[in-house]
Amino acid sequence: MFNAEKFIDETVAKLKEEVPGKALIAFSGGVDSAVCAALVNKAIGKQLVAVHVDTGYMRKDESRNVKKLMDKIGLNYHFIDASKDFYSALKGVEDPEKKRKIIGEKFIRIFEKVAEEENIKYLVQGTIAPDWIESGGELRDTIKSHHNVGGLPEEMKVELVEPLRDLYKDEVRKVARELKLQVSERQPFPGPGLAIRIIGEATPERTQIVREACDIVEKEIEESVEKGIMEMPWQYFAVLLPIKSVGVQGDKRAYGYVIAVRAVHSIDAMTCAYSKIPDEVIDRISTRITNSMKEKVNRVVYDVTNKPPSTVEWE
Ligand code: XMP
C-alpha cells in the first residue's frame, strides 16, 4: 500500500542530498510538475527556479492559470512565451514521433539556456512510471516517446532529477492531496500539449480549432458531472483529424474538419476504457462545437476504443 506521507518525507530527505545546488523545474501546471515543484521547494527552497514555457499548444487560459499557481506556491519563476518558436519548428511536420522529438528537444534547449544563465546544474522533471515504460528502452518496445523521455538530446548539459519516476498517476494524486495542492484532481495533460491532439501538421489555425473544441468538451463534461448526470472520466478532450468531410450549412454545401471526442476511465494510464457518456451530453458537445466553429468544423465523432488496442491520446 502506497504511503504518501512516507514518500514525501523520504523524497525530501533524498532531494536535499541529491540536489546540493540550484535546480530548475519545468513547471507545466499539471499534477506531476506541481507535486515535483512542491517537493523540491520543501527540500531546497529558493534554490529552485521554476520555468513555465507557453508553447502555443496550451489549453484555453492555461498559461494565465499556471502563473497564478506559481505565484500562490511562492515559486521563484520565469515565464517564457515561445509559441512562435514552437509553431515554426513544427511547420510541415506530420509524423507523430518527429513532432514529439522536436517538442521535447525545444523544451530542453530552453531549459538549458536558463540553466546556463543562472548557473544551474540540475533539471527536475515530473516523469512518472508510465512515461518511461512506454518510451521503450532495452527491454521494451517504443509505443510512443513521451516528450520528457524521447525528446532528450544525447549530451545533456544538466543533470536530471526525477523524484516521481517510480510512481503511477494515482499515487502522484495521493501525494498532491497530502501536500494540499488544488491541482490534485486535475485531469492529466500531455507535455507536448495540443500539438499531439492535432493529427498531422499542428498549424496555429488548427491549434485554435482544437483548443476551442477541448474547452467545450471540458466545460460540458464538468458541468454534467456537477449536475450528477454522469461520472467524472479520468481524461476527456478533443482531437482534430486531418481530413475534411462534406456537410451542409443552411442550404449550402460545407467542407470542414472532423473533431473526435475522447473520454476515458483509467487508474494508471497503462490501460483505459472509453467512457459511456450519456447521449444528451454528447449531443450538447457536438452542437456547441459545430455552432461555435461553423466555417471550420461540420462533423463530430466519439471514440469508442479502449487501451489496448488504442492509446489514450491519438498520437
Ligand atoms: P497514452 O496516449 O500513451 O497516454 O495512452 C497515457 C497518458 O499519458 C499522457 N501522455 C503524456 N504525458 N508527456 C506527458 O507528460 C507525453 O509526451 C505524453 N503523451 C501522453 C496522456 O495524456 C495520458 O494521460
Coordinates of N, CA and C in Angstrom, one line a residue, residues 151-275:
G151 N 12.4 13.0 -26.1 CA 13.0 14.2 -26.7 C 14.3 14.6 -26.1
L152 N 14.8 13.8 -25.2 CA 16.1 14.3 -24.5 C 17.3 14.2 -25.5
P153 N 18.0 15.3 -25.7 CA 19.2 15.2 -26.6 C 20.3 14.3 -26.0
E154 N 21.2 13.8 -26.8 CA 22.2 12.9 -26.4 C 23.1 13.4 -25.3
E155 N 23.7 14.6 -25.5 CA 24.6 15.1 -24.5 C 23.9 16.3 -23.8
M156 N 23.3 16.0 -22.6 CA 22.7 17.0 -21.8 C 23.7 17.7 -21.0
K157 N 23.5 19.0 -20.9 CA 24.4 19.8 -20.1 C 24.0 20.0 -18.7
V158 N 22.8 19.4 -18.3 CA 22.4 19.5 -16.9 C 22.1 18.1 -16.5
E159 N 22.1 17.9 -15.1 CA 21.8 16.5 -14.6 C 20.4 16.4 -14.3
L160 N 19.8 15.3 -14.6 CA 18.3 15.1 -14.4 C 18.0 14.6 -13.0
V161 N 16.9 15.2 -12.5 CA 16.4 14.7 -11.2 C 14.9 14.4 -11.4
E162 N 14.5 13.2 -11.1 CA 13.1 12.8 -11.4 C 12.5 12.1 -10.2
P163 N 12.0 12.9 -9.2 CA 11.6 12.4 -8.0 C 10.3 11.5 -8.1
L164 N 9.6 11.6 -9.2 CA 8.3 10.8 -9.3 C 8.5 9.6 -10.2
R165 N 9.7 9.3 -10.5 CA 10.0 8.2 -11.5 C 9.3 6.9 -11.3
D166 N 9.2 6.5 -10.0 CA 8.6 5.2 -9.7 C 7.1 5.2 -9.4
L167 N 6.5 6.4 -9.5 CA 5.1 6.5 -9.2 C 4.1 6.4 -10.4
Y168 N 3.0 5.9 -10.1 CA 1.9 5.9 -11.1 C 1.0 7.1 -10.7
K169 N 0.1 7.4 -11.7 CA -0.7 8.7 -11.6 C -1.5 8.7 -10.3
D170 N -2.1 7.6 -9.9 CA -3.0 7.6 -8.7 C -2.1 7.9 -7.5
E171 N -0.9 7.5 -7.5 CA 0.0 7.7 -6.4 C 0.4 9.2 -6.3
V172 N 0.7 9.7 -7.5 CA 1.0 11.2 -7.6 C -0.1 12.0 -7.0
R173 N -1.3 11.6 -7.4 CA -2.5 12.4 -6.8 C -2.6 12.3 -5.3
K174 N -2.3 11.1 -4.8 CA -2.3 10.9 -3.3 C -1.3 11.9 -2.7
V175 N -0.1 12.0 -3.3 CA 0.9 12.9 -2.8 C 0.4 14.3 -2.9
A176 N -0.2 14.7 -4.0 CA -0.7 16.0 -4.2 C -1.8 16.4 -3.1
R177 N -2.6 15.4 -2.8 CA -3.6 15.6 -1.7 C -3.0 15.8 -0.4
E178 N -2.0 15.0 -0.1 CA -1.2 15.1 1.1 C -0.5 16.5 1.2
L179 N -0.1 17.0 0.1 CA 0.6 18.4 0.0 C -0.5 19.5 -0.1
K180 N -1.7 19.1 -0.1 CA -2.8 20.1 -0.2 C -2.7 21.0 -1.5
L181 N -2.4 20.4 -2.6 CA -2.3 21.2 -3.8 C -3.7 21.1 -4.5
Q182 N -4.2 22.2 -4.9 CA -5.6 22.2 -5.5 C -5.6 21.5 -6.9
V183 N -4.4 21.3 -7.5 CA -4.4 20.7 -8.8 C -4.5 19.1 -8.7
S184 N -4.7 18.6 -7.5 CA -4.6 17.1 -7.3 C -5.6 16.4 -8.1
E185 N -6.8 16.9 -8.4 CA -7.8 16.2 -9.1 C -7.8 16.5 -10.6
R186 N -6.9 17.4 -11.0 CA -7.0 17.8 -12.5 C -6.7 16.6 -13.4
Q187 N -7.4 16.6 -14.5 CA -7.1 15.6 -15.5 C -5.7 15.8 -16.0
P188 N -5.0 14.7 -16.4 CA -3.7 14.8 -17.0 C -3.7 15.6 -18.3
F189 N -2.6 16.3 -18.6 CA -2.5 16.9 -19.9 C -1.1 16.6 -20.4
P190 N -0.9 16.1 -21.6 CA 0.4 15.7 -22.1 C 1.4 16.8 -22.3
G191 N 2.6 16.6 -22.0 CA 3.7 17.6 -22.2 C 3.7 18.3 -23.6
P192 N 3.6 17.5 -24.7 CA 3.6 18.1 -26.0 C 2.3 18.9 -26.3
G193 N 1.3 18.9 -25.3 CA 0.2 19.7 -25.4 C -0.8 19.4 -26.6
L194 N -1.4 20.4 -27.0 CA -2.4 20.2 -28.1 C -1.8 19.8 -29.4
A195 N -0.5 19.9 -29.5 CA 0.2 19.5 -30.8 C -0.1 18.0 -31.1
I196 N -0.2 17.2 -30.1 CA -0.5 15.8 -30.4 C -2.0 15.5 -30.4
R197 N -2.8 16.5 -30.3 CA -4.2 16.3 -30.4 C -4.7 16.9 -31.8
I198 N -3.7 17.3 -32.6 CA -3.9 17.7 -34.0 C -3.2 16.6 -34.8
I199 N -4.0 15.8 -35.4 CA -3.3 14.7 -36.2 C -2.7 15.3 -37.5
G200 N -1.5 15.1 -37.7 CA -0.8 15.7 -38.8 C -0.2 17.1 -38.4
E201 N -0.1 18.0 -39.3 CA 0.6 19.3 -39.1 C -0.1 20.1 -38.0
A202 N 0.6 20.5 -37.0 CA 0.0 21.3 -35.9 C 0.1 22.8 -36.2
T203 N -0.6 23.3 -37.2 CA -0.5 24.7 -37.5 C -1.3 25.6 -36.5
P204 N -1.0 26.9 -36.4 CA -1.7 27.8 -35.5 C -3.2 27.8 -35.7
E205 N -3.6 27.7 -37.0 CA -5.1 27.7 -37.3 C -5.7 26.4 -36.7
R206 N -5.1 25.3 -36.9 CA -5.7 24.0 -36.4 C -5.6 24.0 -34.9
T207 N -4.6 24.6 -34.3 CA -4.4 24.7 -32.9 C -5.6 25.4 -32.2
Q208 N -6.0 26.5 -32.9 CA -7.1 27.3 -32.4 C -8.4 26.5 -32.4
I209 N -8.6 25.7 -33.4 CA -9.8 24.9 -33.5 C -9.8 23.8 -32.4
V210 N -8.7 23.1 -32.2 CA -8.7 22.1 -31.2 C -8.7 22.6 -29.8
R211 N -8.2 23.8 -29.6 CA -8.2 24.5 -28.3 C -9.7 24.8 -27.9
E212 N -10.4 25.3 -28.9 CA -11.8 25.7 -28.7 C -12.6 24.4 -28.4
A213 N -12.4 23.3 -29.2 CA -13.1 22.1 -29.0 C -12.8 21.4 -27.7
C214 N -11.5 21.5 -27.3 CA -11.1 20.9 -26.0 C -11.8 21.6 -24.9
D215 N -11.9 22.9 -25.0 CA -12.5 23.7 -24.0 C -14.0 23.4 -23.8
I216 N -14.7 23.2 -25.0 CA -16.1 22.9 -24.9 C -16.3 21.5 -24.3
V217 N -15.4 20.5 -24.7 CA -15.6 19.2 -24.1 C -15.4 19.2 -22.6
E218 N -14.3 20.0 -22.2 CA -14.1 20.0 -20.7 C -15.2 20.7 -20.0
K219 N -15.7 21.8 -20.5 CA -16.8 22.5 -19.8 C -18.1 21.7 -19.7
E220 N -18.5 21.1 -20.9 CA -19.7 20.4 -20.9 C -19.6 19.2 -20.0
I221 N -18.5 18.5 -20.0 CA -18.4 17.3 -19.1 C -18.4 17.7 -17.6
E222 N -17.6 18.7 -17.3 CA -17.5 19.1 -15.9 C -18.9 19.6 -15.4
E223 N -19.6 20.3 -16.3 CA -21.0 20.8 -15.8 C -21.9 19.6 -15.7
S224 N -21.8 18.6 -16.5 CA -22.7 17.4 -16.4 C -22.3 16.6 -15.2
V225 N -21.1 16.5 -14.8 CA -20.7 15.8 -13.6 C -21.3 16.6 -12.4
E226 N -21.2 17.9 -12.4 CA -21.7 18.7 -11.3 C -23.2 18.5 -11.2
K227 N -23.9 18.4 -12.3 CA -25.3 18.2 -12.3 C -25.7 16.7 -11.9
G228 N -24.7 15.9 -11.8 CA -25.0 14.5 -11.4 C -25.5 13.6 -12.6
I229 N -25.3 14.1 -13.8 CA -25.8 13.3 -15.0 C -24.8 12.2 -15.3
M230 N -23.5 12.4 -15.0 CA -22.5 11.4 -15.3 C -21.4 11.4 -14.3
E231 N -20.6 10.3 -14.4 CA -19.4 10.3 -13.5 C -18.2 11.0 -14.2
M232 N -17.3 11.5 -13.4 CA -16.1 12.2 -13.9 C -15.2 11.2 -14.6
P233 N -15.0 11.4 -15.9 CA -14.0 10.5 -16.6 C -12.6 10.8 -16.1
W234 N -11.7 9.9 -16.4 CA -10.3 10.2 -15.9 C -9.6 11.2 -16.8
Q235 N -10.0 11.2 -18.1 CA -9.4 12.2 -19.0 C -10.4 12.4 -20.1
Y236 N -10.6 13.6 -20.6 CA -11.6 14.0 -21.6 C -11.1 15.2 -22.5
F237 N -11.2 15.0 -23.8 CA -10.6 16.0 -24.6 C -11.1 15.9 -26.1
A238 N -10.6 16.8 -26.9 CA -11.0 16.7 -28.4 C -9.7 16.5 -29.2
V239 N -9.9 15.9 -30.3 CA -8.8 15.7 -31.3 C -9.2 16.2 -32.6
L240 N -8.3 16.9 -33.3 CA -8.6 17.4 -34.7 C -8.1 16.4 -35.7
L241 N -8.9 15.9 -36.6 CA -8.5 14.9 -37.6 C -8.1 15.7 -38.9
P242 N -7.1 15.1 -39.6 CA -6.5 15.8 -40.7 C -7.3 15.6 -42.0
I243 N -8.6 15.4 -41.9 CA -9.4 15.2 -43.1 C -10.6 16.1 -43.0
K244 N -11.1 16.4 -44.2 CA -12.3 17.2 -44.2 C -13.5 16.4 -44.7
S245 N -14.7 16.7 -44.3 CA -15.8 15.9 -44.8 C -16.9 16.9 -45.3
V246 N -17.8 16.4 -46.1 CA -18.9 17.2 -46.6 C -20.0 17.3 -45.7
G247 N -20.5 18.5 -45.6 CA -21.7 18.8 -44.7 C -22.6 19.8 -45.3
V248 N -23.6 20.3 -44.6 CA -24.5 21.3 -45.1 C -24.7 22.4 -44.1
Q249 N -24.5 23.6 -44.5 CA -24.7 24.8 -43.7 C -25.8 25.6 -44.3
G250 N -27.0 25.7 -43.6 CA -28.1 26.4 -44.2 C -28.5 25.5 -45.4
D251 N -28.5 26.1 -46.6 CA -28.8 25.2 -47.8 C -27.6 25.1 -48.7
K252 N -26.4 25.4 -48.1 CA -25.1 25.3 -48.9 C -24.2 24.1 -48.5
R253 N -23.5 23.7 -49.5 CA -22.5 22.6 -49.2 C -21.4 23.2 -48.3
A254 N -21.0 22.4 -47.3 CA -19.9 22.8 -46.5 C -18.8 21.7 -46.6
Y255 N -17.6 22.1 -46.3 CA -16.5 21.1 -46.4 C -15.6 21.5 -45.2
G256 N -15.7 20.7 -44.1 CA -14.9 21.1 -42.9 C -14.3 20.0 -42.2
Y257 N -13.5 20.3 -41.1 CA -12.8 19.4 -40.4 C -13.7 18.5 -39.5
V258 N -13.1 17.3 -39.1 CA -13.8 16.4 -38.2 C -13.1 16.5 -36.8
I259 N -13.9 16.6 -35.8 CA -13.4 16.6 -34.4 C -13.8 15.2 -33.8
A260 N -12.8 14.6 -33.2 CA -13.1 13.3 -32.4 C -13.1 13.7 -30.9
V261 N -14.1 13.2 -30.2 CA -14.2 13.5 -28.8 C -13.7 12.2 -28.1
R262 N -12.9 12.3 -27.1 CA -12.3 11.2 -26.4 C -12.6 11.4 -24.9
A263 N -13.1 10.4 -24.2 CA -13.3 10.4 -22.7 C -13.0 9.0 -22.3
V264 N -12.1 8.9 -21.3 CA -11.7 7.5 -20.8 C -11.7 7.4 -19.3
H265 N -11.9 6.2 -18.9 CA -11.7 5.8 -17.4 C -10.4 5.1 -17.4
S266 N -9.6 5.4 -16.3 CA -8.3 4.7 -16.2 C -7.9 4.8 -14.7
I267 N -7.0 4.0 -14.3 CA -6.4 4.2 -13.0 C -5.0 4.6 -13.0
D268 N -4.2 4.1 -14.0 CA -2.8 4.4 -14.0 C -2.3 4.7 -15.4
A269 N -3.2 4.9 -16.4 CA -2.9 5.3 -17.8 C -2.3 4.1 -18.6
M270 N -2.0 3.0 -17.9 CA -1.5 1.9 -18.7 C -2.5 1.2 -19.5
T271 N -3.7 1.2 -19.0 CA -4.9 0.7 -19.7 C -6.0 1.7 -19.5
C272 N -7.0 1.7 -20.4 CA -8.2 2.5 -20.2 C -9.4 2.0 -20.9
A273 N -10.6 2.4 -20.4 CA -11.8 2.0 -21.0 C -12.5 3.3 -21.5
Y274 N -13.1 3.3 -22.7 CA -13.7 4.5 -23.1 C -15.0 4.8 -22.2
S275 N -15.3 6.0 -21.9 CA -16.4 6.4 -21.1 C -17.7 6.3 -21.8

